[in-house]
Amino acid sequence: MTLRKLALAAALAAATCTPSHPALAEGEPTPAACAPYGEMTETLRRRFGETLRLSAEEQRGFALEFFANPDGSWTLVIRRDGQACAIASGTAWRGEPQGSL
């Protein structure tokens, strides 16, 4: 996913998702996993080897953050007031885009 596409996805998520109303991937009713921010980032690092790759602050007081592992796993997190919720995750992340948009 290119940074431009990630930014668009983040903007859409920011407009439609909050920790109490997370995004649902492909209609699956999976609730967001929420925890204090430090606990969330430590879990992503220890369990999945994911580190922060992109952070976008929003004027309304929250941030969207993208964590990824070089092996391809990724998690999209929404953060506000010291709390964080994982709102999407997947595999096959690449640090460099392939092909053109």
Short mmCIF file of N, CA and C in Angstrom, two decimals:
data_model
loop_
_atom_site.label_atom_id
_atom_site.label_comp_id
_atom_site.label_asym_id
_atom_site.label_seq_id
_atom_site.Cartn_x
_atom_site.Cartn_y
_atom_site.Cartn_z
N MET A 1 0.86 -1.17 0.00
CA MET A 1 0.00 0.00 0.00
C MET A 1 0.90 1.23 0.00
N THR A 2 0.65 2.14 -0.91
CA THR A 2 1.46 3.35 -0.97
C THR A 2 1.06 4.30 0.14
N LEU A 3 1.96 5.25 0.43
CA LEU A 3 1.64 6.23 1.47
C LEU A 3 0.41 7.04 1.10
N ARG A 4 0.22 7.32 -0.18
CA ARG A 4 -0.96 8.07 -0.62
C ARG A 4 -2.24 7.29 -0.33
N LYS A 5 -2.23 5.99 -0.65
CA LYS A 5 -3.39 5.16 -0.36
C LYS A 5 -3.60 5.02 1.13
N LEU A 6 -2.50 4.88 1.89
CA LEU A 6 -2.60 4.78 3.34
C LEU A 6 -3.19 6.05 3.92
N ALA A 7 -2.74 7.20 3.41
CA ALA A 7 -3.27 8.48 3.89
C ALA A 7 -4.77 8.58 3.60
N LEU A 8 -5.18 8.13 2.42
CA LEU A 8 -6.61 8.16 2.08
C LEU A 8 -7.39 7.22 2.99
N ALA A 9 -6.86 6.02 3.23
CA ALA A 9 -7.53 5.08 4.12
C ALA A 9 -7.62 5.65 5.53
N ALA A 10 -6.54 6.29 5.98
CA ALA A 10 -6.53 6.88 7.31
C ALA A 10 -7.56 8.00 7.41
N ALA A 11 -7.66 8.83 6.37
CA ALA A 11 -8.63 9.92 6.38
C ALA A 11 -10.06 9.38 6.42
N LEU A 12 -10.32 8.32 5.66
CA LEU A 12 -11.65 7.73 5.68
C LEU A 12 -11.95 7.11 7.04
N ALA A 13 -10.97 6.44 7.62
CA ALA A 13 -11.17 5.85 8.94
C ALA A 13 -11.41 6.94 9.97
N ALA A 14 -10.66 8.02 9.88
CA ALA A 14 -10.81 9.12 10.83
C ALA A 14 -12.20 9.74 10.74
N ALA A 15 -12.73 9.79 9.55
CA ALA A 15 -14.04 10.39 9.36
C ALA A 15 -15.17 9.50 9.85
N THR A 16 -14.93 8.18 9.89
CA THR A 16 -16.03 7.27 10.19
C THR A 16 -15.86 6.43 11.44
N CYS A 17 -14.66 6.36 12.01
CA CYS A 17 -14.41 5.45 13.13
C CYS A 17 -14.03 6.19 14.39
N THR A 18 -14.48 5.66 15.48
CA THR A 18 -14.06 6.11 16.80
C THR A 18 -13.80 4.86 17.62
N PRO A 19 -13.14 4.96 18.76
CA PRO A 19 -12.93 3.75 19.55
C PRO A 19 -14.22 3.02 19.91
N SER A 20 -15.32 3.74 20.04
CA SER A 20 -16.58 3.07 20.37
C SER A 20 -17.31 2.55 19.13
N HIS A 21 -16.88 2.97 17.96
CA HIS A 21 -17.48 2.51 16.70
C HIS A 21 -16.38 2.18 15.70
N PRO A 22 -15.65 1.04 15.88
CA PRO A 22 -14.55 0.69 14.99
C PRO A 22 -15.01 0.26 13.61
N ALA A 23 -14.08 0.30 12.67
CA ALA A 23 -14.35 -0.19 11.32
C ALA A 23 -14.49 -1.70 11.36
N LEU A 24 -15.28 -2.24 10.48
CA LEU A 24 -15.41 -3.68 10.36
C LEU A 24 -14.93 -4.09 8.98
N ALA A 25 -13.95 -4.97 8.94
CA ALA A 25 -13.38 -5.41 7.68
C ALA A 25 -14.31 -6.42 7.01
N GLU A 26 -14.71 -6.13 5.79
CA GLU A 26 -15.51 -7.02 4.97
C GLU A 26 -16.73 -7.57 5.70
N GLY A 27 -17.38 -6.75 6.49
CA GLY A 27 -18.61 -7.13 7.14
C GLY A 27 -18.46 -8.07 8.32
N GLU A 28 -17.25 -8.39 8.72
CA GLU A 28 -17.05 -9.27 9.86
C GLU A 28 -17.27 -8.49 11.15
N PRO A 29 -18.15 -8.95 12.04
CA PRO A 29 -18.45 -8.21 13.26
C PRO A 29 -17.41 -8.43 14.36
N THR A 30 -16.16 -8.06 14.10
CA THR A 30 -15.10 -8.21 15.07
C THR A 30 -14.89 -6.89 15.79
N PRO A 31 -15.07 -6.86 17.11
CA PRO A 31 -14.88 -5.60 17.83
C PRO A 31 -13.40 -5.21 17.87
N ALA A 32 -13.16 -3.92 18.02
CA ALA A 32 -11.79 -3.43 18.12
C ALA A 32 -11.17 -3.90 19.42
N ALA A 33 -9.87 -4.18 19.37
CA ALA A 33 -9.13 -4.52 20.59
C ALA A 33 -8.60 -3.21 21.15
N CYS A 34 -8.99 -2.86 22.36
CA CYS A 34 -8.58 -1.59 22.96
C CYS A 34 -7.78 -1.82 24.24
N ALA A 35 -6.86 -0.89 24.49
CA ALA A 35 -6.00 -0.97 25.67
C ALA A 35 -5.33 0.39 25.87
N PRO A 36 -4.72 0.61 27.03
CA PRO A 36 -3.90 1.81 27.18
C PRO A 36 -2.83 1.82 26.07
N TYR A 37 -2.49 3.01 25.58
CA TYR A 37 -1.60 3.12 24.43
C TYR A 37 -0.27 2.39 24.63
N GLY A 38 0.38 2.57 25.77
CA GLY A 38 1.66 1.91 26.01
C GLY A 38 1.56 0.40 25.97
N GLU A 39 0.46 -0.12 26.53
CA GLU A 39 0.23 -1.56 26.51
C GLU A 39 0.01 -2.06 25.08
N MET A 40 -0.75 -1.29 24.30
CA MET A 40 -1.02 -1.67 22.91
C MET A 40 0.27 -1.72 22.10
N THR A 41 1.10 -0.69 22.19
CA THR A 41 2.32 -0.66 21.40
C THR A 41 3.29 -1.76 21.83
N GLU A 42 3.35 -2.03 23.12
CA GLU A 42 4.23 -3.10 23.61
C GLU A 42 3.74 -4.46 23.12
N THR A 43 2.46 -4.69 23.12
CA THR A 43 1.89 -5.94 22.62
C THR A 43 2.17 -6.12 21.13
N LEU A 44 1.98 -5.05 20.36
CA LEU A 44 2.26 -5.13 18.93
C LEU A 44 3.73 -5.45 18.68
N ARG A 45 4.61 -4.85 19.47
CA ARG A 45 6.05 -5.08 19.30
C ARG A 45 6.42 -6.51 19.70
N ARG A 46 5.98 -6.94 20.88
CA ARG A 46 6.38 -8.27 21.38
C ARG A 46 5.72 -9.42 20.62
N ARG A 47 4.42 -9.35 20.42
CA ARG A 47 3.70 -10.47 19.79
C ARG A 47 3.87 -10.55 18.29
N PHE A 48 3.95 -9.38 17.63
CA PHE A 48 3.93 -9.37 16.17
C PHE A 48 5.17 -8.76 15.54
N GLY A 49 6.06 -8.18 16.36
CA GLY A 49 7.25 -7.54 15.81
C GLY A 49 6.94 -6.27 15.04
N GLU A 50 5.77 -5.68 15.31
CA GLU A 50 5.34 -4.48 14.59
C GLU A 50 5.80 -3.22 15.31
N THR A 51 6.29 -2.28 14.53
CA THR A 51 6.71 -0.99 15.07
C THR A 51 6.00 0.12 14.31
N LEU A 52 5.97 1.30 14.92
CA LEU A 52 5.27 2.44 14.33
C LEU A 52 5.94 2.85 13.03
N ARG A 53 5.15 2.96 11.97
CA ARG A 53 5.65 3.36 10.64
C ARG A 53 5.09 4.70 10.19
N LEU A 54 3.89 5.03 10.67
CA LEU A 54 3.24 6.26 10.23
C LEU A 54 2.27 6.71 11.31
N SER A 55 2.28 8.02 11.61
CA SER A 55 1.35 8.58 12.58
C SER A 55 0.76 9.85 12.00
N ALA A 56 -0.55 9.98 12.08
CA ALA A 56 -1.25 11.16 11.56
C ALA A 56 -2.13 11.73 12.66
N GLU A 57 -1.78 12.90 13.17
CA GLU A 57 -2.57 13.57 14.20
C GLU A 57 -3.76 14.26 13.54
N GLU A 58 -4.86 14.31 14.26
CA GLU A 58 -6.09 14.91 13.76
C GLU A 58 -6.50 16.04 14.67
N GLN A 59 -7.14 17.07 14.14
CA GLN A 59 -7.50 18.27 14.91
C GLN A 59 -8.45 17.99 16.07
N ARG A 60 -9.24 16.94 15.98
CA ARG A 60 -10.23 16.65 17.03
C ARG A 60 -9.64 15.89 18.21
N GLY A 61 -8.32 15.72 18.23
CA GLY A 61 -7.68 15.12 19.39
C GLY A 61 -7.33 13.65 19.30
N PHE A 62 -7.40 13.06 18.12
CA PHE A 62 -6.99 11.68 18.02
C PHE A 62 -5.96 11.52 16.91
N ALA A 63 -5.33 10.35 16.89
CA ALA A 63 -4.32 10.06 15.87
C ALA A 63 -4.58 8.68 15.30
N LEU A 64 -4.26 8.51 14.04
CA LEU A 64 -4.25 7.20 13.41
C LEU A 64 -2.80 6.80 13.26
N GLU A 65 -2.49 5.58 13.66
CA GLU A 65 -1.11 5.11 13.59
C GLU A 65 -1.07 3.76 12.91
N PHE A 66 -0.06 3.60 12.08
CA PHE A 66 0.13 2.38 11.31
C PHE A 66 1.39 1.69 11.81
N PHE A 67 1.22 0.47 12.32
CA PHE A 67 2.33 -0.35 12.80
C PHE A 67 2.53 -1.50 11.82
N ALA A 68 3.79 -1.87 11.55
CA ALA A 68 4.03 -2.97 10.63
C ALA A 68 5.32 -3.70 10.98
N ASN A 69 5.37 -4.93 10.52
CA ASN A 69 6.52 -5.80 10.66
C ASN A 69 7.12 -5.96 9.26
N PRO A 70 8.44 -5.93 9.10
CA PRO A 70 9.04 -6.12 7.78
C PRO A 70 8.59 -7.42 7.08
N ASP A 71 8.14 -8.41 7.87
CA ASP A 71 7.65 -9.65 7.28
C ASP A 71 6.26 -9.51 6.67
N GLY A 72 5.56 -8.39 6.92
CA GLY A 72 4.28 -8.14 6.26
C GLY A 72 3.08 -7.92 7.14
N SER A 73 3.10 -8.30 8.42
CA SER A 73 1.92 -8.06 9.25
C SER A 73 1.80 -6.57 9.56
N TRP A 74 0.56 -6.09 9.71
CA TRP A 74 0.34 -4.67 10.00
C TRP A 74 -0.92 -4.51 10.84
N THR A 75 -0.98 -3.37 11.56
CA THR A 75 -2.13 -3.02 12.38
C THR A 75 -2.36 -1.52 12.29
N LEU A 76 -3.61 -1.13 12.10
CA LEU A 76 -4.00 0.27 12.10
C LEU A 76 -4.65 0.57 13.45
N VAL A 77 -4.13 1.58 14.14
CA VAL A 77 -4.56 1.91 15.50
C VAL A 77 -5.08 3.33 15.54
N ILE A 78 -6.17 3.53 16.27
CA ILE A 78 -6.65 4.88 16.55
C ILE A 78 -6.34 5.16 18.02
N ARG A 79 -5.75 6.34 18.27
CA ARG A 79 -5.31 6.69 19.63
C ARG A 79 -5.94 8.01 20.06
N ARG A 80 -6.39 8.04 21.31
CA ARG A 80 -6.93 9.29 21.88
C ARG A 80 -6.86 9.21 23.40
N ASP A 81 -6.40 10.28 24.01
CA ASP A 81 -6.35 10.41 25.47
C ASP A 81 -5.69 9.21 26.17
N GLY A 82 -4.58 8.74 25.63
CA GLY A 82 -3.85 7.65 26.26
C GLY A 82 -4.42 6.27 26.02
N GLN A 83 -5.51 6.16 25.29
CA GLN A 83 -6.12 4.89 24.95
C GLN A 83 -5.90 4.60 23.47
N ALA A 84 -5.90 3.33 23.10
CA ALA A 84 -5.71 2.95 21.71
C ALA A 84 -6.60 1.77 21.37
N CYS A 85 -7.08 1.76 20.13
CA CYS A 85 -7.88 0.65 19.63
C CYS A 85 -7.33 0.23 18.28
N ALA A 86 -7.11 -1.07 18.12
CA ALA A 86 -6.70 -1.62 16.83
C ALA A 86 -7.96 -1.75 16.00
N ILE A 87 -8.05 -1.01 14.89
CA ILE A 87 -9.28 -0.99 14.10
C ILE A 87 -9.18 -1.81 12.82
N ALA A 88 -7.97 -2.23 12.44
CA ALA A 88 -7.79 -3.08 11.27
C ALA A 88 -6.41 -3.71 11.33
N SER A 89 -6.28 -4.88 10.72
CA SER A 89 -4.98 -5.53 10.66
C SER A 89 -4.95 -6.43 9.45
N GLY A 90 -3.74 -6.83 9.06
CA GLY A 90 -3.64 -7.69 7.90
C GLY A 90 -2.23 -8.19 7.67
N THR A 91 -2.00 -8.67 6.46
CA THR A 91 -0.71 -9.21 6.07
C THR A 91 -0.32 -8.61 4.73
N ALA A 92 0.85 -8.94 4.29
CA ALA A 92 1.36 -8.55 2.97
C ALA A 92 1.67 -7.06 2.85
N TRP A 93 2.05 -6.42 3.95
CA TRP A 93 2.49 -5.03 3.89
C TRP A 93 3.86 -4.97 3.23
N ARG A 94 4.08 -3.96 2.41
CA ARG A 94 5.37 -3.71 1.79
C ARG A 94 5.77 -2.28 2.06
N GLY A 95 7.01 -2.06 2.42
CA GLY A 95 7.51 -0.72 2.68
C GLY A 95 7.67 0.11 1.42
N GLU A 96 7.86 -0.56 0.32
CA GLU A 96 8.04 0.14 -0.96
C GLU A 96 6.89 -0.25 -1.89
N PRO A 97 6.27 0.73 -2.55
CA PRO A 97 5.17 0.41 -3.47
C PRO A 97 5.69 -0.38 -4.68
N GLN A 98 4.85 -1.24 -5.20
CA GLN A 98 5.17 -1.98 -6.42
C GLN A 98 4.26 -1.50 -7.53
N GLY A 99 4.83 -1.13 -8.65
CA GLY A 99 4.03 -0.65 -9.77
C GLY A 99 3.60 0.79 -9.56
N SER A 100 2.65 1.22 -10.34
CA SER A 100 2.17 2.59 -10.23
C SER A 100 0.77 2.62 -9.65
N LEU A 101 0.32 3.81 -9.26
CA LEU A 101 -1.02 3.96 -8.70
C LEU A 101 -2.08 3.73 -9.71
#
